[in-house]
Amino acid sequence: MDLLQNIMIGFETALSFETLLYCFIGVFLGTFFGVLPGIGSLASISMLLPITYYLDPVTALVMLAGVYYGAEYGGSTASILLNLPGSPSNAVTCLDGYPMTQQGRAGVALFVTTIASFVGGTFGIVALYAFGPLIVYWALAFGPAEYFAILLFGLVAASTVSQDAPAKGLAMVVLGMLLGTVGSDIDSGVPRYHLGLIELRDGISFIALAMGLFGISEIIMSVRNSTSRPFIQKVTMRSMIPTREDTRQSILPMVRGSSIGTFFGVLPGIGPSIATFVAYAIEKRASKTPERFGKGAVEGIASPEAANNAAVQGSFIPTFTLGIPGSPAMAVMMGALLIHGITPGPQLMTQNPQIFWGLAASFWIGNVLLLVLNIPLIGLWVRLLKVPYHILYPAVVCFVCIGVYSVANSTFDVIMVILFGVLGYALRLLRFELAPVLIGFILGPMLEESFKRAMLIFRGDYMRLLERPISATLLALTALILLWTAWTVVRDYRKRPSRA
Amino acid sequence: MLRINRTELLGGLVVLFFGLYFFIGAHDYRMGTAARMGPGYVPYVLGMIQCGLGLVITLGAFGSSEPLRRLEWREMLAVTGALLAFALLLPRMGLIAAISATTAVSMLGNRDWKVLTILLCAAVMSLLCWLVFIVLLGLPMQAFRSPF
């Protein structure tokens, strides 16, 4: 069996004492950061990226996968115990998780979260094994025109579909793309927008951008809002055992959530947070007792948490088969891979199968380690939640400094983090969503390259993009999304009662 | 009276600023033709799109109102100042001094800071970072360095 062999290759690559050790460190640090209120999984990964710099790519990814799962779990812990979601995908968990805590069932909620994540992740990885090779086979025939169309589709979808303010989402994607043009032009080697600085000739450091936009701006936002701490429930191992009723009630929601999550994860640009909201809504509708939702229904945690992880694992599919990150977290992962000199895309699977399948396995391993390690460690994390934030955040700031500095042993990147931190903070105050900036920053240069190549082949005739069936379909879909968004904006503007 | 959503207005202007900066900056580079694009082509187009989006956001600000979120000067200056202290002190005085300063400056962001807590945290943090990053991980940084 070819598929089985591939799966074996993957686990052989990803399973070694060293990778497991780093994965453990990743899960541990990720949970540490995730538990801190206001710091989401994206910020955690960004802040821990520099540590993986010296590792080989597979180990680095396994560790980042651990960080991601740890941070998501940490975020769920904060959501369930304190009603403080660390990221949008955790927000749904608050709805029923916090009421469960108030009923003294925090342990069960945390346990169901872990199991649901595991089930969702498993679903996603099975989908990857099933569809990945098919998509790669199909994508190998792609030319620059198809790439241009699919990148454009991904960028537009990422910035409009799940956003409240689509124009602002699009503006953030374009901002990311503009920042991506800084540095040497691929064709001519001309340095662009380098402000006369040698350090900027290679472009803006991805780590500095991610850390400033997410890490620093989140720290600034959370310094003030988290000085007082409510009472925190004690969580023991014993209190985590679900009742038979809980188990029965959460099995089907986990399966449903996993399917929904996998579906949304595969679509490029539509991240896990929308999957969790859809999963919650469907679960509430499917339930015979919808009135229990929001009052501590265990299904209300099981389904979105499963959907979240299934979507994350599912977004591996566009990331690694097409080179288009399916979610912001994947965009960061892809940035990490690019730093290591690996370009995700259809060639990756044919040329470096051990890396492709190793990476596919790595996220699942991160999930399993989370299960094995964090259930016994829950007491530690609850204790960490009790440490006042004003003692914790200086440690995080120091960590960021050393991390950024150690990447290139230069203080220039630390200065860049300050600039992007201030920019990110200002944009947050103006209610901009920051994840699209990162997606634009990573995909922008790729879009530019494929656009240039396509136009070279087509001798500058834009219309010929519409002659090829795949690119024409994707461009039509992109246009549809834009038209539909424009229509909803106009409709909402008309409906606005304040316009007197 | 004309109502203006100041969050949207400022947001639109920020977007417009970035658009104009890259759009005008693109004129310094060779534009090329659609078939053979020069380095200026893509930033030019993107800058133009960004200006358009900035205008849309700015225009959307009229007709509704929403209070601006308060800028937390103290928190922002403390955190960025801490990073700046690190960048300035590390190459001149070494890791211990840099981490102590970073910890101390960032702790000033908390309104109820106490001298004793800050001193204690700075000492613990610099010791911890020295142990982890220099002794254990062996990063190429000096613990102490004379500024002269």
XYZ file of C-alpha atoms in Angstrom:
648
model
C 0.000 0.000 0.000
C 1.405 3.280 -1.111
C -0.568 5.353 1.338
C 0.378 3.182 4.305
C 3.988 3.437 3.290
C 3.734 7.203 3.178
C 2.155 7.302 6.607
C 4.980 5.112 7.885
C 7.604 7.399 6.338
C 5.949 10.324 8.037
C 5.945 8.839 11.478
C 9.472 7.514 11.084
C 10.672 11.006 10.238
C 8.710 12.737 12.913
C 9.166 10.220 15.704
C 12.552 10.296 17.321
C 13.650 10.969 20.841
C 14.905 14.394 19.860
C 11.730 15.518 18.092
C 9.575 14.235 20.910
C 11.704 16.123 23.403
C 11.336 19.357 21.451
C 7.647 18.706 20.987
C 7.338 18.323 24.737
C 9.184 21.597 25.283
C 6.904 23.155 22.673
C 3.720 21.922 24.332
C 4.996 23.076 27.691
C 6.004 26.576 26.567
C 2.926 26.890 24.360
C 0.620 26.119 27.253
C 2.584 28.533 29.428
C 2.018 31.375 26.953
C -1.504 30.308 26.079
C -2.632 30.367 29.690
C -1.538 33.995 30.009
C -4.694 35.988 29.486
C -4.990 37.853 26.219
C -2.137 36.020 24.536
C -3.536 33.771 21.840
C -1.989 30.883 19.988
C -0.832 33.113 17.125
C 1.094 35.374 19.495
C 2.564 32.341 21.258
C 3.846 30.787 18.045
C 5.243 34.126 16.882
C 7.088 34.632 20.140
C 8.515 31.123 20.188
C 9.551 31.050 16.517
C 13.158 32.108 17.191
C 13.823 29.075 19.386
C 13.162 26.771 16.455
C 15.610 28.645 14.296
C 18.543 26.366 15.020
C 16.619 23.115 14.665
C 16.197 21.058 11.505
C 12.916 21.797 9.708
C 10.942 18.746 10.793
C 11.967 19.092 14.437
C 11.175 22.800 14.265
C 7.708 22.111 12.897
C 7.015 19.372 15.418
C 7.982 21.800 18.150
C 5.813 24.578 16.694
C 2.934 22.138 16.396
C 3.432 21.430 20.079
C 3.472 25.154 20.808
C 0.289 25.612 18.821
C -1.619 22.857 20.574
C -0.271 23.885 23.923
C -1.316 27.482 23.330
C -4.791 26.489 22.144
C -5.186 24.283 25.183
C -3.871 27.021 27.430
C -6.335 29.403 25.818
C -9.176 26.989 26.447
C -8.050 26.684 30.058
C -8.223 30.457 30.493
C -11.596 30.523 28.684
C -13.077 27.817 30.837
C -11.711 28.908 34.193
C -11.736 32.696 33.830
C -14.021 33.460 30.885
C -11.006 35.123 29.200
C -10.576 33.833 25.653
C -7.042 34.037 24.296
C -8.056 33.847 20.629
C -11.270 34.091 18.580
C -11.465 30.322 18.250
C -11.478 30.060 22.048
C -14.306 32.554 22.348
C -16.944 29.910 21.620
C -15.514 27.709 24.353
C -16.329 30.425 26.880
C -20.053 30.174 26.116
C -20.492 26.826 27.789
C -17.093 26.311 29.404
C -17.363 29.103 31.940
C -20.882 28.135 33.066
C -19.529 24.628 33.644
C -16.848 26.117 35.886
C -19.495 28.014 37.799
C -21.257 24.693 38.326
C -18.018 23.226 39.677
C -17.421 21.092 36.587
C -14.283 22.819 35.275
C -12.348 19.543 35.353
C -14.797 17.796 33.052
C -14.820 20.774 30.672
C -11.016 20.742 30.430
C -10.961 16.998 29.868
C -13.612 17.102 27.131
C -11.658 19.928 25.459
C -8.537 17.791 25.269
C -10.334 14.726 23.955
C -12.370 16.723 21.432
C -9.177 18.375 20.135
C -7.634 14.968 19.693
C -10.649 13.576 17.827
C -10.795 16.642 15.573
C -7.081 16.471 14.832
C -7.344 12.803 13.939
C -10.188 13.506 11.514
C -8.178 16.228 9.863
C -5.088 14.097 9.412
C -7.122 11.284 7.851
C -8.535 13.814 5.376
C -4.999 14.956 4.616
C -3.896 11.406 3.879
C -6.946 10.820 1.728
C -7.000 14.034 -0.317
C -3.453 15.393 -0.134
C -1.954 13.205 -2.877
C -4.962 13.800 -5.137
C -4.677 17.571 -4.851
C -0.931 17.424 -5.383
C -1.377 15.320 -8.504
C -3.816 17.906 -9.804
C -1.715 20.878 -8.712
C 1.438 19.679 -10.454
C -0.174 20.706 -13.732
C -0.607 24.283 -12.461
C 1.142 27.060 -14.305
C 1.790 30.589 -13.049
C -1.695 31.701 -14.179
C -3.370 29.074 -11.995
C -1.117 29.960 -9.086
C -1.869 33.608 -9.445
C -5.611 32.896 -9.482
C -5.539 30.578 -6.481
C -3.330 32.938 -4.446
C -5.632 35.821 -5.224
C -8.629 33.719 -4.240
C -6.979 32.721 -0.966
C -6.055 36.303 -0.106
C -9.505 37.681 -0.849
C -11.259 34.842 0.969
C -9.021 35.206 4.019
C -9.688 38.892 4.354
C -13.381 39.125 3.585
C -15.332 35.983 4.421
C -14.926 35.858 8.173
C -14.478 39.575 8.818
C -17.001 42.045 10.187
C -15.544 44.869 8.110
C -14.423 43.461 4.757
C -12.841 46.683 3.487
C -10.652 46.786 6.584
C -9.777 43.119 6.186
C -8.748 43.684 2.569
C -6.752 46.745 3.561
C -4.807 44.617 6.054
C -4.031 41.965 3.435
C -2.789 44.669 1.070
C -0.740 46.211 3.895
C 0.910 42.826 4.407
C 1.606 42.568 0.680
C 3.075 46.082 0.616
C 5.352 45.252 3.542
C 6.280 42.124 1.602
C 7.596 44.201 -1.302
C 10.313 45.696 0.935
C 13.679 44.220 0.022
C 15.290 43.046 -3.188
C 13.049 42.532 -6.206
C 13.211 38.883 -7.296
C 13.799 39.565 -10.991
C 16.007 42.620 -11.088
C 17.581 42.474 -7.640
C 16.776 46.159 -7.158
C 16.275 46.854 -3.427
C 12.876 48.434 -2.829
C 11.769 50.654 0.067
C 14.863 49.864 2.088
C 15.128 53.445 3.425
C 18.849 53.290 2.794
C 19.315 50.620 5.444
C 21.461 47.585 4.645
C 19.424 45.491 7.073
C 16.263 46.004 5.019
C 17.784 44.863 1.720
C 16.818 41.272 2.488
C 13.310 42.368 3.345
C 11.510 42.735 6.644
C 12.191 39.927 9.094
C 9.130 37.722 9.343
C 9.860 36.989 12.991
C 10.100 40.683 13.867
C 6.840 41.381 12.054
C 4.927 38.514 13.657
C 6.317 39.188 17.121
C 5.640 42.893 16.986
C 2.170 42.700 15.477
C 0.921 39.870 17.657
C 3.193 39.447 20.651
C 4.020 42.991 21.683
C 0.676 44.545 20.804
C -1.139 41.831 22.776
C 1.088 42.384 25.786
C 0.385 46.128 25.685
C -3.355 45.472 25.462
C -3.356 43.021 28.355
C -1.159 44.837 30.909
C -4.014 46.926 32.150
C -6.980 44.635 31.749
C -5.776 41.825 33.909
C -4.598 43.234 37.197
C -7.420 41.815 39.265
C -7.950 38.110 39.435
C -11.186 36.388 40.326
C -11.259 33.278 42.440
C -9.886 30.274 40.598
C -11.337 26.862 41.087
C -9.134 24.008 42.135
C -8.936 21.319 39.460
C -7.900 17.846 40.515
C -7.294 14.784 38.355
C -10.330 13.149 39.876
C -12.635 16.022 38.978
C -11.693 15.596 35.319
C -13.386 12.230 34.910
C -16.594 12.814 32.937
C -19.806 11.101 33.945
C -21.384 8.494 31.686
C -23.943 11.116 30.704
C -21.195 13.558 29.656
C -19.498 10.908 27.532
C -22.716 9.933 25.812
C -23.574 13.558 25.115
C -20.222 14.482 23.639
C -19.423 11.635 21.215
C -21.721 12.648 18.363
C -20.979 16.383 18.676
C -17.268 15.592 18.408
C -17.842 13.683 15.173
C -20.063 16.424 13.752
C -17.657 19.145 14.813
C -14.741 17.260 13.257
C -16.513 16.949 9.913
C -17.473 20.625 9.876
C -13.972 21.640 10.879
C -12.293 19.499 8.230
C -14.541 20.967 5.559
C -13.807 24.576 6.533
C -10.141 23.868 7.100
C -9.623 22.607 3.560
C -10.978 25.816 2.024
C -8.016 28.152 1.684
C -8.253 31.329 3.686
C -11.177 30.345 5.893
C -9.712 29.782 9.292
C -10.707 27.719 12.301
C -12.591 30.463 14.103
C -15.433 30.447 11.577
C -15.548 26.640 11.811
C -16.012 26.812 15.576
C -18.885 29.276 15.286
C -20.620 27.162 12.636
C -20.100 23.991 14.672
C -21.604 25.616 17.762
C -24.611 26.906 15.829
C -25.264 23.540 14.194
C -24.926 21.710 17.493
C -27.426 24.015 19.108
C -29.861 23.482 16.267
C -29.392 19.710 16.252
C -29.875 19.437 19.998
C -33.154 18.251 21.490
C -32.528 20.569 24.402
C -31.153 23.805 22.872
C -32.065 25.711 26.038
C -29.140 24.049 27.850
C -26.662 25.811 25.559
C -24.898 28.710 27.183
C -25.646 27.209 30.576
C -22.923 24.592 30.648
C -23.872 22.073 27.957
C -20.961 19.724 27.364
C -21.850 19.486 23.640
C -21.216 23.221 23.391
C -17.541 22.575 24.136
C -17.055 19.227 22.441
C -18.210 20.224 18.975
C -16.411 23.589 18.527
C -13.185 22.288 20.043
C -13.237 19.302 17.683
C -14.061 21.630 14.775
C -11.196 23.936 15.720
C -8.563 21.246 15.612
C -10.011 19.498 12.593
C -9.894 22.830 10.771
C -6.294 23.391 11.808
C -5.273 19.948 10.661
C -7.426 20.365 7.542
C -5.762 23.663 6.684
C -2.567 21.650 6.307
C -4.052 20.460 3.023
C -3.988 23.773 1.118
C -0.794 24.810 2.922
C 1.263 21.820 1.910
C -0.285 20.801 -1.371
C -0.723 24.259 -2.911
C 1.511 26.403 -0.739
C -1.419 28.540 0.395
C -1.924 28.723 4.151
C -5.453 27.846 5.180
C -5.377 29.768 8.448
C -3.292 32.455 10.164
C -1.559 29.840 12.314
C -0.628 27.962 9.144
C 0.702 31.194 7.688
C 3.108 31.416 10.627
C 4.053 27.768 10.191
C 4.678 28.395 6.533
C 6.813 31.393 7.411
C 8.863 29.115 9.660
C 9.315 26.631 6.830
C 10.371 29.355 4.410
C 12.993 30.475 6.934
C 14.302 26.917 6.864
C 14.474 27.037 3.081
C 11.515 24.746 2.442
C 8.828 26.003 0.104
C 5.526 24.243 0.663
C 3.733 23.338 -2.562
C 3.121 20.397 -4.848
C 6.827 19.859 -5.448
C 7.409 19.263 -1.760
C 5.551 15.971 -1.765
C 7.189 14.599 -4.880
C 10.705 15.786 -4.140
C 10.874 15.530 -0.352
C 8.262 12.954 0.638
C 9.843 12.373 4.041
C 9.491 16.062 4.898
C 5.928 16.277 3.585
C 4.683 13.232 5.452
C 6.808 14.032 8.462
C 5.193 17.442 8.722
C 1.768 15.898 8.267
C 2.439 13.584 11.173
C 3.993 16.286 13.334
C 0.775 18.090 14.132
C -0.909 14.905 15.145
C 2.028 14.016 17.372
C 1.757 17.440 18.980
C -1.855 16.628 19.690
C -1.070 13.252 21.236
C 1.675 14.704 23.423
C -0.738 17.350 24.591
C -3.084 14.599 25.663
C -0.366 12.652 27.449
C 1.319 15.571 29.171
C -1.242 18.184 29.913
C -3.829 16.113 31.686
C -1.377 15.336 34.496
C -0.010 18.890 34.440
C -3.345 20.662 34.749
C -2.718 21.511 38.395
C 0.439 23.391 37.424
C -1.386 25.518 34.841
C -4.149 26.374 37.239
C -1.490 27.508 39.694
C 0.138 29.605 36.973
C -3.193 31.338 36.411
C -2.990 32.475 40.021
C 0.355 34.251 39.564
C -0.378 37.949 39.093
C 0.024 39.061 35.499
C 2.132 42.081 36.417
C 4.870 39.662 37.466
C 4.491 37.410 34.433
C 4.483 39.880 31.577
C 7.966 41.348 32.211
C 9.281 37.802 31.855
C 7.471 37.497 28.527
C 8.970 40.801 27.354
C 12.503 39.622 28.238
C 11.847 36.398 26.412
C 10.753 38.261 23.290
C 13.899 40.431 23.410
C 16.317 37.540 23.673
C 14.375 35.526 21.118
C 14.419 38.215 18.443
C 18.004 39.169 19.146
C 19.273 35.606 18.893
C 17.906 35.081 15.371
C 20.532 37.259 13.707
C 22.479 38.510 16.732
C 21.451 42.013 15.882
C 19.602 44.653 17.827
C 18.141 45.970 14.560
C 15.416 43.324 14.672
C 14.568 44.342 18.249
C 14.004 47.900 16.990
C 11.810 46.506 14.198
C 9.743 44.654 16.808
C 9.187 47.956 18.616
C 7.976 49.616 15.410
C 5.657 46.769 14.485
C 4.486 46.504 18.074
C 3.381 50.139 18.034
C 1.843 49.735 14.567
C -0.011 46.590 15.661
C -1.253 48.282 18.816
C -2.490 51.310 16.873
C -4.239 49.103 14.310
C -5.893 47.131 17.087
C -7.174 50.322 18.661
C -8.642 51.228 15.278
C -10.368 47.826 15.226
C -8.369 46.223 12.464
C -7.934 42.449 12.340
C -4.198 41.663 12.202
C -4.048 38.063 10.972
C -4.584 39.089 7.296
C -1.412 41.236 7.441
C 0.643 38.115 8.032
C -1.127 36.171 5.297
C -0.562 39.037 2.867
C 3.077 39.331 3.891
C 3.742 35.671 3.130
C 1.589 35.304 0.032
C 2.277 38.757 -1.450
C 5.747 38.006 -2.846
C 4.474 34.679 -4.203
C 1.564 36.442 -5.872
C 3.921 39.008 -7.384
C 6.184 36.320 -8.778
C 3.407 34.243 -10.322
C 1.754 37.374 -11.705
C 4.988 38.461 -13.389
C 5.581 35.025 -14.841
C 2.027 34.646 -16.094
C 2.140 38.054 -17.750
C 5.479 37.219 -19.347
C 3.962 34.090 -20.886
C 0.800 35.914 -21.937
C 2.800 38.858 -23.345
C 1.084 41.295 -21.049
C -2.448 40.386 -22.093
C -4.590 40.241 -18.918
C -7.519 38.674 -20.761
C -5.606 35.487 -21.353
C -5.841 34.743 -17.614
C -9.504 34.067 -18.346
C -8.802 31.623 -21.165
C -7.513 28.881 -18.907
C -10.387 27.017 -17.228
C -8.953 26.673 -13.708
C -7.732 30.237 -13.398
C -10.930 31.554 -14.994
C -13.090 29.668 -12.468
C -11.033 30.854 -9.526
C -10.988 34.448 -10.721
C -14.750 34.313 -11.224
C -15.163 32.988 -7.671
C -12.930 35.771 -6.363
C -15.021 38.339 -8.233
C -18.187 36.780 -6.797
C -16.858 37.011 -3.249
C -15.928 40.655 -3.800
C -19.315 41.505 -5.311
C -21.180 39.703 -2.578
C -19.141 41.482 0.106
C -19.684 44.841 -1.545
C -23.398 44.128 -1.651
C -23.576 43.198 2.051
C -21.641 46.346 2.961
C -24.043 48.542 1.003
C -27.036 46.683 2.457
C -25.792 47.077 6.045
C -25.045 50.726 5.436
C -28.604 51.324 4.242
C -30.069 49.414 7.161
C -28.078 51.355 9.702
C -30.648 53.125 11.848
C -28.211 55.822 12.913
C -28.265 57.377 9.454
C -30.905 59.992 10.026
C -25.168 67.572 12.769
C -22.769 65.452 10.767
C -21.812 62.357 12.654
C -18.392 60.847 12.121
C -17.089 57.519 13.301
C -13.610 58.558 14.382
C -12.268 54.995 14.603
C -13.169 54.407 10.969
C -11.984 57.829 9.874
C -8.550 57.429 11.449
C -8.357 53.831 10.250
C -9.122 54.902 6.697
C -6.505 57.644 6.856
C -3.855 55.223 8.119
C -4.626 52.868 5.221
C -4.537 55.805 2.816
C -1.168 56.867 4.209
C 0.372 53.444 3.571
C -1.172 53.340 0.114
C 0.206 56.748 -0.820
C 3.635 56.007 0.639
C 4.096 52.893 -1.480
C 2.335 54.364 -4.514
C 4.545 57.458 -4.584
C 7.616 55.430 -3.640
C 7.010 53.126 -6.630
C 7.869 55.991 -8.973
C 11.519 55.684 -7.911
C 11.722 52.255 -9.516
C 11.487 51.193 -13.133
C 7.868 50.447 -14.025
C 8.349 48.227 -17.100
C 5.468 46.969 -19.212
C 2.786 44.413 -18.351
C 4.738 41.758 -20.236
C 8.071 42.644 -18.623
C 7.345 44.188 -15.267
C 9.992 46.219 -13.551
C 10.454 46.369 -9.770
C 8.023 49.288 -9.499
C 5.015 47.706 -11.192
C 3.503 45.620 -8.402
C 4.013 48.152 -5.547
C 2.463 50.784 -7.833
C -0.676 48.694 -8.404
C -0.912 47.580 -4.770
C -0.437 51.141 -3.551
C -3.258 52.251 -5.803
C -5.571 49.504 -4.498
C -4.642 50.438 -0.913
C -5.495 54.106 -1.575
C -8.880 52.991 -2.919
C -9.546 50.881 0.181
C -8.461 53.757 2.404
C -10.990 56.015 0.680
C -13.765 53.431 1.068
C -13.059 53.067 4.795
C -12.833 56.844 5.266
C -16.137 57.436 3.461
C -17.783 54.666 5.495
C -16.976 56.662 8.641
C -19.596 59.272 7.908
C -23.076 58.781 9.250
C -22.385 56.772 12.379
C -20.410 57.285 15.526
C -18.345 55.131 17.775
C -16.009 56.300 20.528
C -12.290 55.879 19.920
C -10.610 53.287 22.063
C -8.345 54.910 24.622
C -4.657 54.778 23.911
C -2.879 53.424 26.979
C 0.248 55.590 26.868
C 1.738 54.232 30.026
C 1.474 50.570 29.049
C 2.675 51.225 25.508
C 5.687 53.273 26.568
C 6.646 50.799 29.288
C 6.613 47.781 26.965
C 8.309 49.467 24.001
C 10.726 51.252 26.334
C 11.682 47.882 27.797
C 12.524 46.583 24.319
C 14.496 49.732 23.567
C 16.441 49.377 26.821
C 17.373 45.853 25.791
C 18.486 46.929 22.318
C 20.600 49.748 23.736
C 22.139 47.971 26.724
C 22.881 44.476 25.425
C 25.731 45.393 23.057
C 27.160 47.892 25.572
C 26.774 46.360 29.017
C 25.880 42.716 28.510
C 22.915 40.484 29.225
C 22.582 40.919 32.994
C 22.286 44.687 32.795
C 20.012 44.517 29.739
C 17.574 42.050 31.287
C 17.476 43.913 34.607
C 16.632 47.134 32.793
C 14.073 45.449 30.519
C 12.295 43.862 33.464
C 12.318 47.082 35.478
C 11.106 49.318 32.647
C 8.336 46.938 31.590
C 7.125 46.662 35.185
C 6.581 50.412 35.285
C 3.609 49.776 32.993
C 1.674 48.538 35.983
C 0.191 51.505 37.808
C 0.803 50.129 41.303
C 4.474 49.321 40.923
C 6.615 48.918 44.023
C 10.376 49.431 44.155
C 11.023 46.250 46.085
C 9.044 43.998 43.718
C 10.802 45.514 40.725
C 14.270 45.029 42.223
C 13.462 41.465 43.177
C 11.981 40.593 39.772
C 14.886 42.197 37.908
C 17.386 40.199 39.954
C 15.511 36.918 39.503
C 14.923 37.469 35.783
C 18.522 38.379 34.957
C 19.826 35.391 36.888
C 17.310 33.106 35.157
C 18.091 34.399 31.674
C 21.836 34.116 32.293
C 21.388 30.502 33.430
C 19.058 29.474 30.604
C 20.437 31.359 27.624
C 24.162 31.628 28.325
C 24.989 28.683 30.598
C 22.486 26.124 29.264
C 21.851 27.092 25.632
C 25.189 28.791 25.048
C 23.851 31.682 22.970
C 26.599 34.016 21.783
C 25.965 36.815 24.279
C 28.128 38.270 26.983
C 26.871 38.321 30.554
C 28.873 41.416 31.468
C 30.502 43.948 29.271
C 32.257 47.136 30.074
C 30.696 50.110 28.315
C 34.089 51.765 27.948
